[in-house]
Amino acid sequence: MAKFINSKYVREMGDITKNMYRQGWDERNGGNISYLIDEHLVREYFKKDKFIRDINLGFEADPIVRNKYFLITGTGKYFKNVKKDPETNLGLVKISSDGKVAHLLWGYKDGGRFTSEFPAHLMSHASRLKVDPANRVIMHTHPTYTICMGACLPTDEVVFTRKLWKSNTEAVVVFPEGIGVLPCMICGTNEIGIATAEKMKEYRIVSWTNHGLYGAGKDIDEAFGLIETVEKTAQIYMLTLDHLVNEIPDEVVLGLAKLWNLKMKPGVIEE
Ligand code: 13P
Ligand code: ZN
């Protein structure tokens, strides 16, 4: 039977964490990723469930994610190290049928556990799966320009979305539903998890003011693509701040939405 360490899921996690570290977004242990793997795919590596140990969740997981398998980065682990030692820096867990515990199948070799942000991840998976059954990935990172932009704007989704859409013509095309915004909160808590998951009902991308971004997608590429588009756009916004002459006109944003037949967040650009 093929070894899980050689699976495409472990390889993808190693590649993306390395890439994100190189972007300068994931200093030290910054950032975390969770990847839902369907049971029939897990079975290609584990004939049946054999758990190493149980890890308490500290909250009750939504029924939609119970009995599901997640590959997750470990708490305190550095993105730059995942590729060279996946079995220490990643773990594969199955959420228990009562939603209280994660059964460890593979990884966290040094006795570690999943990211401290697992409440926000698992609650966000639940929100996204209810609106998009194809969603598989939740990705959290600390992209510099997005954090700068959040610090310079009111915590207002219409304002944040408008600034992004009018800074880069790709922005409205990639996230027509806009961006969710949370104020500065204490991270690693169930409270920030609940608040993030509430936003994830409406948005695939959520900004944590003074902290970073949460992105969702059907695969690693999609979640990362969303985050890199927001970050690139935030960079354009910050570099042009106070120098701006040619802002994208409202008609161009509206024209792009029409061309691509997009359902835009209402109330951001007046028609
Ligand atoms: P973890 O090391 O627990 O994943 O935390 C990193 C982080 O980004 C906190 O928001
Ligand atoms: Zn963080």
JSON list of N, CA and C and ligand atoms in Angstrom, two decimals, residues 26-33 73-79 113-118 121 140-142 187-188 208 211 214, ligand 1:
[
{"chain": "A", "resi": 26, "resn": "ASP", "atom": "N", "xyz": [4.84, 34.26, 5.92]},
{"chain": "A", "resi": 26, "resn": "ASP", "atom": "CA", "xyz": [4.70, 33.32, 7.04]},
{"chain": "A", "resi": 26, "resn": "ASP", "atom": "C", "xyz": [5.97, 33.25, 7.87]},
{"chain": "A", "resi": 27, "resn": "GLU", "atom": "N", "xyz": [6.21, 34.35, 8.57]},
{"chain": "A", "resi": 27, "resn": "GLU", "atom": "CA", "xyz": [7.35, 34.43, 9.48]},
{"chain": "A", "resi": 27, "resn": "GLU", "atom": "C", "xyz": [7.20, 33.41, 10.61]},
{"chain": "A", "resi": 28, "resn": "ARG", "atom": "N", "xyz": [8.30, 32.91, 11.07]},
{"chain": "A", "resi": 28, "resn": "ARG", "atom": "CA", "xyz": [8.33, 31.97, 12.21]},
{"chain": "A", "resi": 28, "resn": "ARG", "atom": "C", "xyz": [7.23, 30.90, 12.02]},
{"chain": "A", "resi": 29, "resn": "ASN", "atom": "N", "xyz": [6.29, 30.81, 12.98]},
{"chain": "A", "resi": 29, "resn": "ASN", "atom": "CA", "xyz": [5.22, 29.81, 12.83]},
{"chain": "A", "resi": 29, "resn": "ASN", "atom": "C", "xyz": [3.95, 30.41, 12.23]},
{"chain": "A", "resi": 30, "resn": "GLY", "atom": "N", "xyz": [4.05, 31.61, 11.65]},
{"chain": "A", "resi": 30, "resn": "GLY", "atom": "CA", "xyz": [2.86, 32.27, 11.10]},
{"chain": "A", "resi": 30, "resn": "GLY", "atom": "C", "xyz": [2.21, 31.45, 10.00]},
{"chain": "A", "resi": 31, "resn": "GLY", "atom": "N", "xyz": [0.89, 31.44, 10.00]},
{"chain": "A", "resi": 31, "resn": "GLY", "atom": "CA", "xyz": [0.10, 30.78, 8.96]},
{"chain": "A", "resi": 31, "resn": "GLY", "atom": "C", "xyz": [-0.26, 29.35, 9.31]},
{"chain": "A", "resi": 32, "resn": "ASN", "atom": "N", "xyz": [-1.33, 28.88, 8.73]},
{"chain": "A", "resi": 32, "resn": "ASN", "atom": "CA", "xyz": [-1.77, 27.48, 8.91]},
{"chain": "A", "resi": 32, "resn": "ASN", "atom": "C", "xyz": [-2.73, 27.11, 7.79]},
{"chain": "A", "resi": 33, "resn": "ILE", "atom": "N", "xyz": [-2.75, 25.82, 7.46]},
{"chain": "A", "resi": 33, "resn": "ILE", "atom": "CA", "xyz": [-3.58, 25.32, 6.34]},
{"chain": "A", "resi": 33, "resn": "ILE", "atom": "C", "xyz": [-4.29, 24.05, 6.78]},
{"chain": "A", "resi": 73, "resn": "THR", "atom": "N", "xyz": [-1.61, 21.75, 9.24]},
{"chain": "A", "resi": 73, "resn": "THR", "atom": "CA", "xyz": [-0.30, 22.15, 9.75]},
{"chain": "A", "resi": 73, "resn": "THR", "atom": "C", "xyz": [-0.35, 22.16, 11.29]},
{"chain": "A", "resi": 74, "resn": "GLY", "atom": "N", "xyz": [0.81, 21.88, 11.90]},
{"chain": "A", "resi": 74, "resn": "GLY", "atom": "CA", "xyz": [0.89, 21.80, 13.36]},
{"chain": "A", "resi": 74, "resn": "GLY", "atom": "C", "xyz": [1.09, 23.15, 14.01]},
{"chain": "A", "resi": 75, "resn": "THR", "atom": "N", "xyz": [0.67, 23.27, 15.26]},
{"chain": "A", "resi": 75, "resn": "THR", "atom": "CA", "xyz": [0.86, 24.54, 15.97]},
{"chain": "A", "resi": 75, "resn": "THR", "atom": "C", "xyz": [2.34, 24.73, 16.32]},
{"chain": "A", "resi": 76, "resn": "GLY", "atom": "N", "xyz": [2.80, 25.96, 16.17]},
{"chain": "A", "resi": 76, "resn": "GLY", "atom": "CA", "xyz": [4.18, 26.29, 16.48]},
{"chain": "A", "resi": 76, "resn": "GLY", "atom": "C", "xyz": [5.17, 25.86, 15.41]},
{"chain": "A", "resi": 77, "resn": "LYS", "atom": "N", "xyz": [4.67, 25.26, 14.35]},
{"chain": "A", "resi": 77, "resn": "LYS", "atom": "CA", "xyz": [5.55, 24.76, 13.30]},
{"chain": "A", "resi": 77, "resn": "LYS", "atom": "C", "xyz": [5.78, 25.85, 12.24]},
{"chain": "A", "resi": 78, "resn": "TYR", "atom": "N", "xyz": [6.97, 25.78, 11.61]},
{"chain": "A", "resi": 78, "resn": "TYR", "atom": "CA", "xyz": [7.36, 26.80, 10.64]},
{"chain": "A", "resi": 78, "resn": "TYR", "atom": "C", "xyz": [7.05, 26.30, 9.22]},
{"chain": "A", "resi": 79, "resn": "PHE", "atom": "N", "xyz": [6.40, 27.17, 8.44]},
{"chain": "A", "resi": 79, "resn": "PHE", "atom": "CA", "xyz": [6.09, 26.79, 7.04]},
{"chain": "A", "resi": 79, "resn": "PHE", "atom": "C", "xyz": [7.36, 26.37, 6.30]},
{"chain": "A", "resi": 113, "resn": "ARG", "atom": "N", "xyz": [0.44, 18.93, 18.01]},
{"chain": "A", "resi": 113, "resn": "ARG", "atom": "CA", "xyz": [-0.99, 18.96, 17.70]},
{"chain": "A", "resi": 113, "resn": "ARG", "atom": "C", "xyz": [-1.27, 19.97, 16.60]},
{"chain": "A", "resi": 114, "resn": "PHE", "atom": "N", "xyz": [-2.50, 19.99, 16.14]},
{"chain": "A", "resi": 114, "resn": "PHE", "atom": "CA", "xyz": [-2.88, 20.89, 15.04]},
{"chain": "A", "resi": 114, "resn": "PHE", "atom": "C", "xyz": [-2.80, 22.35, 15.47]},
{"chain": "A", "resi": 115, "resn": "THR", "atom": "N", "xyz": [-2.81, 23.22, 14.46]},
{"chain": "A", "resi": 115, "resn": "THR", "atom": "CA", "xyz": [-2.75, 24.67, 14.67]},
{"chain": "A", "resi": 115, "resn": "THR", "atom": "C", "xyz": [-3.71, 25.16, 15.75]},
{"chain": "A", "resi": 116, "resn": "SER", "atom": "N", "xyz": [-3.26, 26.19, 16.45]},
{"chain": "A", "resi": 116, "resn": "SER", "atom": "CA", "xyz": [-4.12, 26.84, 17.46]},
{"chain": "A", "resi": 116, "resn": "SER", "atom": "C", "xyz": [-5.34, 27.49, 16.80]},
{"chain": "A", "resi": 117, "resn": "GLU", "atom": "N", "xyz": [-5.27, 27.67, 15.48]},
{"chain": "A", "resi": 117, "resn": "GLU", "atom": "CA", "xyz": [-6.39, 28.28, 14.75]},
{"chain": "A", "resi": 117, "resn": "GLU", "atom": "C", "xyz": [-7.36, 27.23, 14.20]},
{"chain": "A", "resi": 118, "resn": "PHE", "atom": "N", "xyz": [-7.27, 26.00, 14.71]},
{"chain": "A", "resi": 118, "resn": "PHE", "atom": "CA", "xyz": [-8.16, 24.97, 14.16]},
{"chain": "A", "resi": 118, "resn": "PHE", "atom": "C", "xyz": [-9.64, 25.30, 14.35]},
{"chain": "A", "resi": 121, "resn": "HIS", "atom": "N", "xyz": [-10.51, 27.22, 11.37]},
{"chain": "A", "resi": 121, "resn": "HIS", "atom": "CA", "xyz": [-10.45, 26.37, 10.17]},
{"chain": "A", "resi": 121, "resn": "HIS", "atom": "C", "xyz": [-11.67, 25.48, 10.08]},
{"chain": "A", "resi": 140, "resn": "HIS", "atom": "N", "xyz": [-4.68, 30.12, 5.99]},
{"chain": "A", "resi": 140, "resn": "HIS", "atom": "CA", "xyz": [-4.47, 31.36, 6.76]},
{"chain": "A", "resi": 140, "resn": "HIS", "atom": "C", "xyz": [-3.01, 31.78, 6.66]},
{"chain": "A", "resi": 141, "resn": "THR", "atom": "N", "xyz": [-2.80, 33.08, 6.44]},
{"chain": "A", "resi": 141, "resn": "THR", "atom": "CA", "xyz": [-1.44, 33.58, 6.27]},
{"chain": "A", "resi": 141, "resn": "THR", "atom": "C", "xyz": [-1.37, 35.05, 6.68]},
{"chain": "A", "resi": 142, "resn": "HIS", "atom": "N", "xyz": [-0.15, 35.60, 6.76]},
{"chain": "A", "resi": 142, "resn": "HIS", "atom": "CA", "xyz": [0.07, 36.97, 7.24]},
{"chain": "A", "resi": 142, "resn": "HIS", "atom": "C", "xyz": [0.67, 37.84, 6.13]},
{"chain": "A", "resi": 187, "resn": "CYS", "atom": "N", "xyz": [-6.56, 36.11, 18.55]},
{"chain": "A", "resi": 187, "resn": "CYS", "atom": "CA", "xyz": [-6.52, 34.95, 17.66]},
{"chain": "A", "resi": 187, "resn": "CYS", "atom": "C", "xyz": [-6.39, 33.66, 18.46]},
{"chain": "A", "resi": 188, "resn": "GLY", "atom": "N", "xyz": [-6.61, 32.53, 17.80]},
{"chain": "A", "resi": 188, "resn": "GLY", "atom": "CA", "xyz": [-6.46, 31.22, 18.44]},
{"chain": "A", "resi": 188, "resn": "GLY", "atom": "C", "xyz": [-7.63, 30.88, 19.36]},
{"chain": "A", "resi": 208, "resn": "TRP", "atom": "N", "xyz": [-8.46, 39.50, 8.72]},
{"chain": "A", "resi": 208, "resn": "TRP", "atom": "CA", "xyz": [-8.39, 39.70, 10.17]},
{"chain": "A", "resi": 208, "resn": "TRP", "atom": "C", "xyz": [-7.54, 40.96, 10.37]},
{"chain": "A", "resi": 211, "resn": "HIS", "atom": "N", "xyz": [-3.74, 41.34, 11.44]},
{"chain": "A", "resi": 211, "resn": "HIS", "atom": "CA", "xyz": [-3.25, 39.96, 11.56]},
{"chain": "A", "resi": 211, "resn": "HIS", "atom": "C", "xyz": [-3.00, 39.27, 10.22]},
{"chain": "A", "resi": 214, "resn": "TYR", "atom": "N", "xyz": [-7.78, 34.90, 5.72]},
{"chain": "A", "resi": 214, "resn": "TYR", "atom": "CA", "xyz": [-8.29, 33.53, 5.62]},
{"chain": "A", "resi": 214, "resn": "TYR", "atom": "C", "xyz": [-8.86, 33.37, 4.22]},
{"chain": "B", "resi": 1, "resn": "13P", "atom": "P1", "xyz": [-0.10, 28.19, 14.87]},
{"chain": "B", "resi": 1, "resn": "13P", "atom": "O1", "xyz": [1.41, 28.05, 15.02]},
{"chain": "B", "resi": 1, "resn": "13P", "atom": "O2", "xyz": [-0.82, 27.69, 16.09]},
{"chain": "B", "resi": 1, "resn": "13P", "atom": "O3", "xyz": [-0.58, 27.58, 13.59]},
{"chain": "B", "resi": 1, "resn": "13P", "atom": "O4", "xyz": [-0.41, 29.76, 14.82]},
{"chain": "B", "resi": 1, "resn": "13P", "atom": "C1", "xyz": [0.12, 30.55, 13.82]},
{"chain": "B", "resi": 1, "resn": "13P", "atom": "C2", "xyz": [-0.76, 31.70, 13.49]},
{"chain": "B", "resi": 1, "resn": "13P", "atom": "O5", "xyz": [-0.72, 32.20, 12.39]},
{"chain": "B", "resi": 1, "resn": "13P", "atom": "C3", "xyz": [-1.68, 32.22, 14.52]},
{"chain": "B", "resi": 1, "resn": "13P", "atom": "O6", "xyz": [-2.68, 33.01, 13.95]}
]
